[in-house]
Amino acid sequence: MPESIEQRILDHLTFLYSAERAPALLERLRAILIQFRQRNPHLPTAGECPPPQERLTERDAILITYGDQVQEPDEPPLQTLAEVLDKYVKGVVTGVHVLPFFPYSSDDGFSIIDYTAVNPDFGTWADVERLGRHFRLMFDAVINHVSTQSRWFQEFLKGNPEFADYFIVVEEGTDLSQVVRPRALPLLTRVQTASGGQPPPCGGDRGGLRLVWTTFSTDQIDLNYAHPDTLFKIIEILLLYVEKGAEIIRLDAIAYLWKKIGTTCIHLEEAHRVVKLFRAIFDAVAPHVIIITETNVPHEENVSYFGDGADEAQMVYQFSLPPLVLQAFHSGSAQYLSEWADTLETPSDTGTFFNFLASHDGVGVRPVEGILSRSEVQGLVERTLAHGGYVSYKAEADGSQTVYELNISYFDALSDPNSGESLDLQARRFLASQAIMLSLAGVPGIYIHSLFGSRSYPAGVEQTGRYRSINREKFRRDELERELADSSSLRHEVFYPYLHLIRTRATHPAFHPNGAQEVLFGNEALFALVRTSPDGEEKVFCIHNVSDAAQPFRADLKALSIRHAGALRDVISGTSCPVDDGDDLTLTVIPYQVLWLKAEG
């Protein structure tokens, strides 16, 4: 291990566990990392990896999907998924984020029973590795909590001393009023344990009924990272994921990882240090691995997980983007979206944003706190309900509840399914929203239901009683392929143009994740920006109409340093846009039109 990285690791262990304990912990970790490299001599070293600035490029687009998303009789879903993706998106989509594919007890995979096994209903590790032959793999590290059915928690309940400190036990009556709550559910859950033993340092008694910390649900028991053994178990699991082909590790709910009574228990410095420790470990033994943090919080809090640009996450989710794009299309004005996008920056050229509009969860509204007013958020709520969706809430410290997320498919969030509008119009509106996401600096994350043009699935909510099921319908392979082959179907109208947008983006270095981005202001109905390749050689001028009316647009190309020979070419359609009077570009942009313009020649 390079001395500089070893010093970083020692610093983090010292901060987390004291100067007295850190040297012994470092020795223990060093042994784990040596064994990992000995088992995996094929993994690239730092000298064999592309430079950090080029580990993600304009060619990268990541599909977000469940492991059992596409189903076929008598075949493991992971095999079916691989076959469908190989057939339809190989060579266009470069990465696949497979949502938790481990044995689980609830929350569609996010209450993990065994971190080291593949859910037998989905397939095997061989199936996962097969998927990795043609796609970069992103794995979930759901490491804030485990299932009540996990071996760790079951041993804790039995009184096994090895697992006595793996979980957070809180004394009755402890003041937890400062804790930030992501859900409108109890923070503590009472469980029955075996009798005997001494009280643990974090409080409570060793026998009988005990209160354990459960940030998200009674089936998701938070882990205690103040206990080093817990952290070391998780490090071994992350290294296993790398051995199984993960190139990107998603740290789920990482902001809540460390608990300290008397604080908010969110974004604590200890949580950041754990992420930095993981980064240092990967830099040492798996430098090709990228960390992405999932923190559904206001923007400034979210981007703090970049650290100094070289010591923490390489990617962070762009959580403000989905509600801001929705608001733009609902209002017909991109003003808020443009003002926000104009502020975006990363602390270095080795980190970038993970841009997305939809995922397996709903559209979070906390990330637009301070950007949109309460009345504007309420407008999103009312439109969601009017379009057949649902709204989820979280608990505040004073006992009140506030909106947490909108539960609806992104397609239906944009277009009322009962409006009588043509599918063509609805598809154009939807594709315009996706083009905005694809045009922004960062790496696009595309939920499989967006790529295939899915509407909401209210029957799922009726079956499970959970609002998020509205956006989690599984595909039957025969039905999916039949609809893709039908040129009049919604799936066909969305999928093939969407694939074309991704292909187009991949051929232009101006869309490099770290290429420059300049947002243009003028007509509020248009979201416009200029993207420039890192070497400065290519510029693409992107214009998106978020309204249902034709809009005038004018720009001085000389002021934007856009060279031309009398015309610009729309790289999406291939059509030419003449430039009149020297450097003056004047256009009429039709409703929901997208133009990505580049100098001809």
PDB file of N, CA and C in Angstrom, residues 468-531:
ATOM      1  N   ARG A 468     -44.473   3.512  -3.194  1.00  0.00           N
ATOM      2  CA  ARG A 468     -43.379   3.412  -4.149  1.00  0.00           C
ATOM      3  C   ARG A 468     -43.588   2.304  -5.183  1.00  0.00           C
ATOM      4  N   SER A 469     -44.494   1.387  -4.903  1.00  0.00           N
ATOM      5  CA  SER A 469     -44.757   0.310  -5.858  1.00  0.00           C
ATOM      6  C   SER A 469     -45.351   0.832  -7.160  1.00  0.00           C
ATOM      7  N   ILE A 470     -45.815   2.067  -7.164  1.00  0.00           N
ATOM      8  CA  ILE A 470     -46.415   2.634  -8.370  1.00  0.00           C
ATOM      9  C   ILE A 470     -45.402   2.747  -9.506  1.00  0.00           C
ATOM     10  N   ASN A 471     -44.128   2.709  -9.162  1.00  0.00           N
ATOM     11  CA  ASN A 471     -43.080   2.890 -10.173  1.00  0.00           C
ATOM     12  C   ASN A 471     -42.148   1.682 -10.222  1.00  0.00           C
ATOM     13  N   ARG A 472     -42.673   0.508  -9.836  1.00  0.00           N
ATOM     14  CA  ARG A 472     -41.812  -0.674  -9.745  1.00  0.00           C
ATOM     15  C   ARG A 472     -42.415  -1.907 -10.418  1.00  0.00           C
ATOM     16  N   GLU A 473     -43.242  -1.714 -11.420  1.00  0.00           N
ATOM     17  CA  GLU A 473     -43.849  -2.852 -12.111  1.00  0.00           C
ATOM     18  C   GLU A 473     -42.782  -3.684 -12.825  1.00  0.00           C
ATOM     19  N   LYS A 474     -42.929  -5.005 -12.782  1.00  0.00           N
ATOM     20  CA  LYS A 474     -42.014  -5.897 -13.497  1.00  0.00           C
ATOM     21  C   LYS A 474     -42.528  -6.131 -14.918  1.00  0.00           C
ATOM     22  N   PHE A 475     -41.589  -6.389 -15.827  1.00  0.00           N
ATOM     23  CA  PHE A 475     -41.935  -6.665 -17.220  1.00  0.00           C
ATOM     24  C   PHE A 475     -42.036  -8.161 -17.454  1.00  0.00           C
ATOM     25  N   ARG A 476     -43.002  -8.578 -18.238  1.00  0.00           N
ATOM     26  CA  ARG A 476     -42.972  -9.905 -18.850  1.00  0.00           C
ATOM     27  C   ARG A 476     -42.275  -9.754 -20.194  1.00  0.00           C
ATOM     28  N   ARG A 477     -41.270 -10.584 -20.416  1.00  0.00           N
ATOM     29  CA  ARG A 477     -40.443 -10.393 -21.606  1.00  0.00           C
ATOM     30  C   ARG A 477     -41.256 -10.428 -22.887  1.00  0.00           C
ATOM     31  N   ASP A 478     -42.185 -11.355 -23.024  1.00  0.00           N
ATOM     32  CA  ASP A 478     -42.946 -11.452 -24.268  1.00  0.00           C
ATOM     33  C   ASP A 478     -43.774 -10.203 -24.509  1.00  0.00           C
ATOM     34  N   GLU A 479     -44.380  -9.660 -23.438  1.00  0.00           N
ATOM     35  CA  GLU A 479     -45.185  -8.443 -23.587  1.00  0.00           C
ATOM     36  C   GLU A 479     -44.304  -7.244 -23.923  1.00  0.00           C
ATOM     37  N   LEU A 480     -43.164  -7.141 -23.258  1.00  0.00           N
ATOM     38  CA  LEU A 480     -42.256  -6.028 -23.508  1.00  0.00           C
ATOM     39  C   LEU A 480     -41.788  -6.025 -24.947  1.00  0.00           C
ATOM     40  N   GLU A 481     -41.368  -7.183 -25.440  1.00  0.00           N
ATOM     41  CA  GLU A 481     -40.847  -7.243 -26.802  1.00  0.00           C
ATOM     42  C   GLU A 481     -41.952  -7.029 -27.833  1.00  0.00           C
ATOM     43  N   ARG A 482     -43.167  -7.477 -27.527  1.00  0.00           N
ATOM     44  CA  ARG A 482     -44.278  -7.241 -28.448  1.00  0.00           C
ATOM     45  C   ARG A 482     -44.571  -5.738 -28.566  1.00  0.00           C
ATOM     46  N   GLU A 483     -44.542  -5.032 -27.433  1.00  0.00           N
ATOM     47  CA  GLU A 483     -44.810  -3.595 -27.467  1.00  0.00           C
ATOM     48  C   GLU A 483     -43.669  -2.838 -28.154  1.00  0.00           C
ATOM     49  N   LEU A 484     -42.438  -3.268 -27.954  1.00  0.00           N
ATOM     50  CA  LEU A 484     -41.325  -2.600 -28.628  1.00  0.00           C
ATOM     51  C   LEU A 484     -41.405  -2.759 -30.141  1.00  0.00           C
ATOM     52  N   ALA A 485     -41.972  -3.853 -30.580  1.00  0.00           N
ATOM     53  CA  ALA A 485     -42.101  -4.101 -32.019  1.00  0.00           C
ATOM     54  C   ALA A 485     -43.299  -3.380 -32.636  1.00  0.00           C
ATOM     55  N   ASP A 486     -44.191  -2.862 -31.805  1.00  0.00           N
ATOM     56  CA  ASP A 486     -45.408  -2.206 -32.276  1.00  0.00           C
ATOM     57  C   ASP A 486     -45.149  -0.705 -32.396  1.00  0.00           C
ATOM     58  N   SER A 487     -45.056  -0.194 -33.603  1.00  0.00           N
ATOM     59  CA  SER A 487     -44.691   1.210 -33.824  1.00  0.00           C
ATOM     60  C   SER A 487     -45.730   2.189 -33.285  1.00  0.00           C
ATOM     61  N   SER A 488     -46.935   1.708 -32.979  1.00  0.00           N
ATOM     62  CA  SER A 488     -47.971   2.595 -32.442  1.00  0.00           C
ATOM     63  C   SER A 488     -47.995   2.600 -30.917  1.00  0.00           C
ATOM     64  N   SER A 489     -47.156   1.789 -30.279  1.00  0.00           N
ATOM     65  CA  SER A 489     -47.190   1.691 -28.814  1.00  0.00           C
ATOM     66  C   SER A 489     -46.379   2.808 -28.167  1.00  0.00           C
ATOM     67  N   LEU A 490     -46.719   3.122 -26.929  1.00  0.00           N
ATOM     68  CA  LEU A 490     -45.978   4.130 -26.192  1.00  0.00           C
ATOM     69  C   LEU A 490     -44.534   3.700 -25.976  1.00  0.00           C
ATOM     70  N   ARG A 491     -44.323   2.444 -25.667  1.00  0.00           N
ATOM     71  CA  ARG A 491     -42.952   1.973 -25.432  1.00  0.00           C
ATOM     72  C   ARG A 491     -42.088   2.203 -26.678  1.00  0.00           C
ATOM     73  N   HIS A 492     -42.630   1.908 -27.837  1.00  0.00           N
ATOM     74  CA  HIS A 492     -41.886   2.106 -29.082  1.00  0.00           C
ATOM     75  C   HIS A 492     -41.597   3.595 -29.292  1.00  0.00           C
ATOM     76  N   GLU A 493     -42.591   4.462 -29.025  1.00  0.00           N
ATOM     77  CA  GLU A 493     -42.430   5.892 -29.261  1.00  0.00           C
ATOM     78  C   GLU A 493     -41.414   6.528 -28.327  1.00  0.00           C
ATOM     79  N   VAL A 494     -41.194   5.915 -27.174  1.00  0.00           N
ATOM     80  CA  VAL A 494     -40.219   6.448 -26.226  1.00  0.00           C
ATOM     81  C   VAL A 494     -38.858   5.782 -26.390  1.00  0.00           C
ATOM     82  N   PHE A 495     -38.836   4.458 -26.460  1.00  0.00           N
ATOM     83  CA  PHE A 495     -37.580   3.711 -26.375  1.00  0.00           C
ATOM     84  C   PHE A 495     -36.605   4.054 -27.504  1.00  0.00           C
ATOM     85  N   TYR A 496     -37.043   3.982 -28.732  1.00  0.00           N
ATOM     86  CA  TYR A 496     -36.105   4.157 -29.849  1.00  0.00           C
ATOM     87  C   TYR A 496     -35.598   5.595 -29.972  1.00  0.00           C
ATOM     88  N   PRO A 497     -36.449   6.623 -29.825  1.00  0.00           N
ATOM     89  CA  PRO A 497     -35.900   7.989 -29.798  1.00  0.00           C
ATOM     90  C   PRO A 497     -34.980   8.226 -28.595  1.00  0.00           C
ATOM     91  N   TYR A 498     -35.298   7.621 -27.451  1.00  0.00           N
ATOM     92  CA  TYR A 498     -34.450   7.774 -26.273  1.00  0.00           C
ATOM     93  C   TYR A 498     -33.070   7.170 -26.546  1.00  0.00           C
ATOM     94  N   LEU A 499     -33.054   5.976 -27.137  1.00  0.00           N
ATOM     95  CA  LEU A 499     -31.792   5.337 -27.477  1.00  0.00           C
ATOM     96  C   LEU A 499     -30.990   6.216 -28.443  1.00  0.00           C
ATOM     97  N   HIS A 500     -31.688   6.857 -29.369  1.00  0.00           N
ATOM     98  CA  HIS A 500     -31.013   7.745 -30.323  1.00  0.00           C
ATOM     99  C   HIS A 500     -30.365   8.923 -29.595  1.00  0.00           C
ATOM    100  N   LEU A 501     -31.053   9.482 -28.611  1.00  0.00           N
ATOM    101  CA  LEU A 501     -30.467  10.581 -27.837  1.00  0.00           C
ATOM    102  C   LEU A 501     -29.188  10.140 -27.138  1.00  0.00           C
ATOM    103  N   ILE A 502     -29.213   8.942 -26.549  1.00  0.00           N
ATOM    104  CA  ILE A 502     -28.025   8.445 -25.842  1.00  0.00           C
ATOM    105  C   ILE A 502     -26.878   8.234 -26.825  1.00  0.00           C
ATOM    106  N   ARG A 503     -27.179   7.633 -27.970  1.00  0.00           N
ATOM    107  CA  ARG A 503     -26.143   7.412 -28.990  1.00  0.00           C
ATOM    108  C   ARG A 503     -25.539   8.742 -29.442  1.00  0.00           C
ATOM    109  N   THR A 504     -26.404   9.711 -29.671  1.00  0.00           N
ATOM    110  CA  THR A 504     -25.937  11.019 -30.135  1.00  0.00           C
ATOM    111  C   THR A 504     -25.018  11.650 -29.104  1.00  0.00           C
ATOM    112  N   ARG A 505     -25.434  11.626 -27.869  1.00  0.00           N
ATOM    113  CA  ARG A 505     -24.619  12.200 -26.788  1.00  0.00           C
ATOM    114  C   ARG A 505     -23.235  11.550 -26.742  1.00  0.00           C
ATOM    115  N   ALA A 506     -23.202  10.238 -26.924  1.00  0.00           N
ATOM    116  CA  ALA A 506     -21.948   9.489 -26.776  1.00  0.00           C
ATOM    117  C   ALA A 506     -20.915   9.834 -27.837  1.00  0.00           C
ATOM    118  N   THR A 507     -21.347  10.422 -28.938  1.00  0.00           N
ATOM    119  CA  THR A 507     -20.415  10.712 -30.039  1.00  0.00           C
ATOM    120  C   THR A 507     -19.849  12.123 -29.984  1.00  0.00           C
ATOM    121  N   HIS A 508     -20.203  12.873 -28.941  1.00  0.00           N
ATOM    122  CA  HIS A 508     -19.765  14.269 -28.875  1.00  0.00           C
ATOM    123  C   HIS A 508     -19.028  14.551 -27.571  1.00  0.00           C
ATOM    124  N   PRO A 509     -17.713  14.788 -27.663  1.00  0.00           N
ATOM    125  CA  PRO A 509     -16.909  15.059 -26.456  1.00  0.00           C
ATOM    126  C   PRO A 509     -17.387  16.264 -25.655  1.00  0.00           C
ATOM    127  N   ALA A 510     -18.185  17.135 -26.268  1.00  0.00           N
ATOM    128  CA  ALA A 510     -18.722  18.279 -25.520  1.00  0.00           C
ATOM    129  C   ALA A 510     -19.574  17.819 -24.340  1.00  0.00           C
ATOM    130  N   PHE A 511     -20.106  16.589 -24.425  1.00  0.00           N
ATOM    131  CA  PHE A 511     -20.938  16.057 -23.345  1.00  0.00           C
ATOM    132  C   PHE A 511     -20.128  15.269 -22.316  1.00  0.00           C
ATOM    133  N   HIS A 512     -18.809  15.375 -22.366  1.00  0.00           N
ATOM    134  CA  HIS A 512     -17.971  14.742 -21.344  1.00  0.00           C
ATOM    135  C   HIS A 512     -18.441  15.203 -19.967  1.00  0.00           C
ATOM    136  N   PRO A 513     -18.483  14.300 -18.977  1.00  0.00           N
ATOM    137  CA  PRO A 513     -18.989  14.674 -17.649  1.00  0.00           C
ATOM    138  C   PRO A 513     -18.324  15.911 -17.063  1.00  0.00           C
ATOM    139  N   ASN A 514     -17.068  16.124 -17.419  1.00  0.00           N
ATOM    140  CA  ASN A 514     -16.354  17.274 -16.870  1.00  0.00           C
ATOM    141  C   ASN A 514     -16.153  18.388 -17.890  1.00  0.00           C
ATOM    142  N   GLY A 515     -16.875  18.321 -19.016  1.00  0.00           N
ATOM    143  CA  GLY A 515     -16.835  19.416 -19.966  1.00  0.00           C
ATOM    144  C   GLY A 515     -17.502  20.650 -19.382  1.00  0.00           C
ATOM    145  N   ALA A 516     -17.102  21.813 -19.863  1.00  0.00           N
ATOM    146  CA  ALA A 516     -17.648  23.064 -19.349  1.00  0.00           C
ATOM    147  C   ALA A 516     -19.132  23.181 -19.687  1.00  0.00           C
ATOM    148  N   GLN A 517     -19.835  23.942 -18.855  1.00  0.00           N
ATOM    149  CA  GLN A 517     -21.285  24.101 -19.005  1.00  0.00           C
ATOM    150  C   GLN A 517     -21.642  25.558 -18.739  1.00  0.00           C
ATOM    151  N   GLU A 518     -22.234  26.221 -19.725  1.00  0.00           N
ATOM    152  CA  GLU A 518     -22.668  27.605 -19.565  1.00  0.00           C
ATOM    153  C   GLU A 518     -24.164  27.685 -19.823  1.00  0.00           C
ATOM    154  N   VAL A 519     -24.907  28.084 -18.807  1.00  0.00           N
ATOM    155  CA  VAL A 519     -26.358  28.209 -18.926  1.00  0.00           C
ATOM    156  C   VAL A 519     -26.680  29.587 -19.495  1.00  0.00           C
ATOM    157  N   LEU A 520     -27.623  29.619 -20.445  1.00  0.00           N
ATOM    158  CA  LEU A 520     -28.013  30.870 -21.102  1.00  0.00           C
ATOM    159  C   LEU A 520     -29.390  31.296 -20.624  1.00  0.00           C
ATOM    160  N   PHE A 521     -29.544  32.620 -20.436  1.00  0.00           N
ATOM    161  CA  PHE A 521     -30.818  33.165 -19.975  1.00  0.00           C
ATOM    162  C   PHE A 521     -31.418  34.042 -21.059  1.00  0.00           C
ATOM    163  N   GLY A 522     -32.704  34.130 -21.051  1.00  0.00           N
ATOM    164  CA  GLY A 522     -33.417  34.928 -22.040  1.00  0.00           C
ATOM    165  C   GLY A 522     -34.884  34.564 -21.974  1.00  0.00           C
ATOM    166  N   ASN A 523     -35.327  33.735 -22.905  1.00  0.00           N
ATOM    167  CA  ASN A 523     -36.702  33.255 -22.911  1.00  0.00           C
ATOM    168  C   ASN A 523     -36.859  32.187 -21.825  1.00  0.00           C
ATOM    169  N   GLU A 524     -37.696  32.450 -20.814  1.00  0.00           N
ATOM    170  CA  GLU A 524     -37.821  31.538 -19.672  1.00  0.00           C
ATOM    171  C   GLU A 524     -38.408  30.183 -20.053  1.00  0.00           C
ATOM    172  N   ALA A 525     -39.078  30.096 -21.183  1.00  0.00           N
ATOM    173  CA  ALA A 525     -39.663  28.829 -21.612  1.00  0.00           C
ATOM    174  C   ALA A 525     -38.625  27.880 -22.194  1.00  0.00           C
ATOM    175  N   LEU A 526     -37.407  28.362 -22.350  1.00  0.00           N
ATOM    176  CA  LEU A 526     -36.336  27.557 -22.947  1.00  0.00           C
ATOM    177  C   LEU A 526     -35.243  27.303 -21.918  1.00  0.00           C
ATOM    178  N   PHE A 527     -34.836  26.035 -21.810  1.00  0.00           N
ATOM    179  CA  PHE A 527     -33.642  25.715 -21.030  1.00  0.00           C
ATOM    180  C   PHE A 527     -32.515  25.560 -22.030  1.00  0.00           C
ATOM    181  N   ALA A 528     -31.557  26.478 -21.964  1.00  0.00           N
ATOM    182  CA  ALA A 528     -30.496  26.511 -22.971  1.00  0.00           C
ATOM    183  C   ALA A 528     -29.131  26.550 -22.295  1.00  0.00           C
ATOM    184  N   LEU A 529     -28.200  25.839 -22.864  1.00  0.00           N
ATOM    185  CA  LEU A 529     -26.841  25.828 -22.341  1.00  0.00           C
ATOM    186  C   LEU A 529     -25.868  25.478 -23.455  1.00  0.00           C
ATOM    187  N   VAL A 530     -24.622  25.857 -23.244  1.00  0.00           N
ATOM    188  CA  VAL A 530     -23.547  25.505 -24.161  1.00  0.00           C
ATOM    189  C   VAL A 530     -22.622  24.545 -23.432  1.00  0.00           C
ATOM    190  N   ARG A 531     -22.396  23.382 -24.026  1.00  0.00           N
ATOM    191  CA  ARG A 531     -21.447  22.415 -23.483  1.00  0.00           C
ATOM    192  C   ARG A 531     -20.173  22.455 -24.322  1.00  0.00           C
TER     193      ARG A 531
END
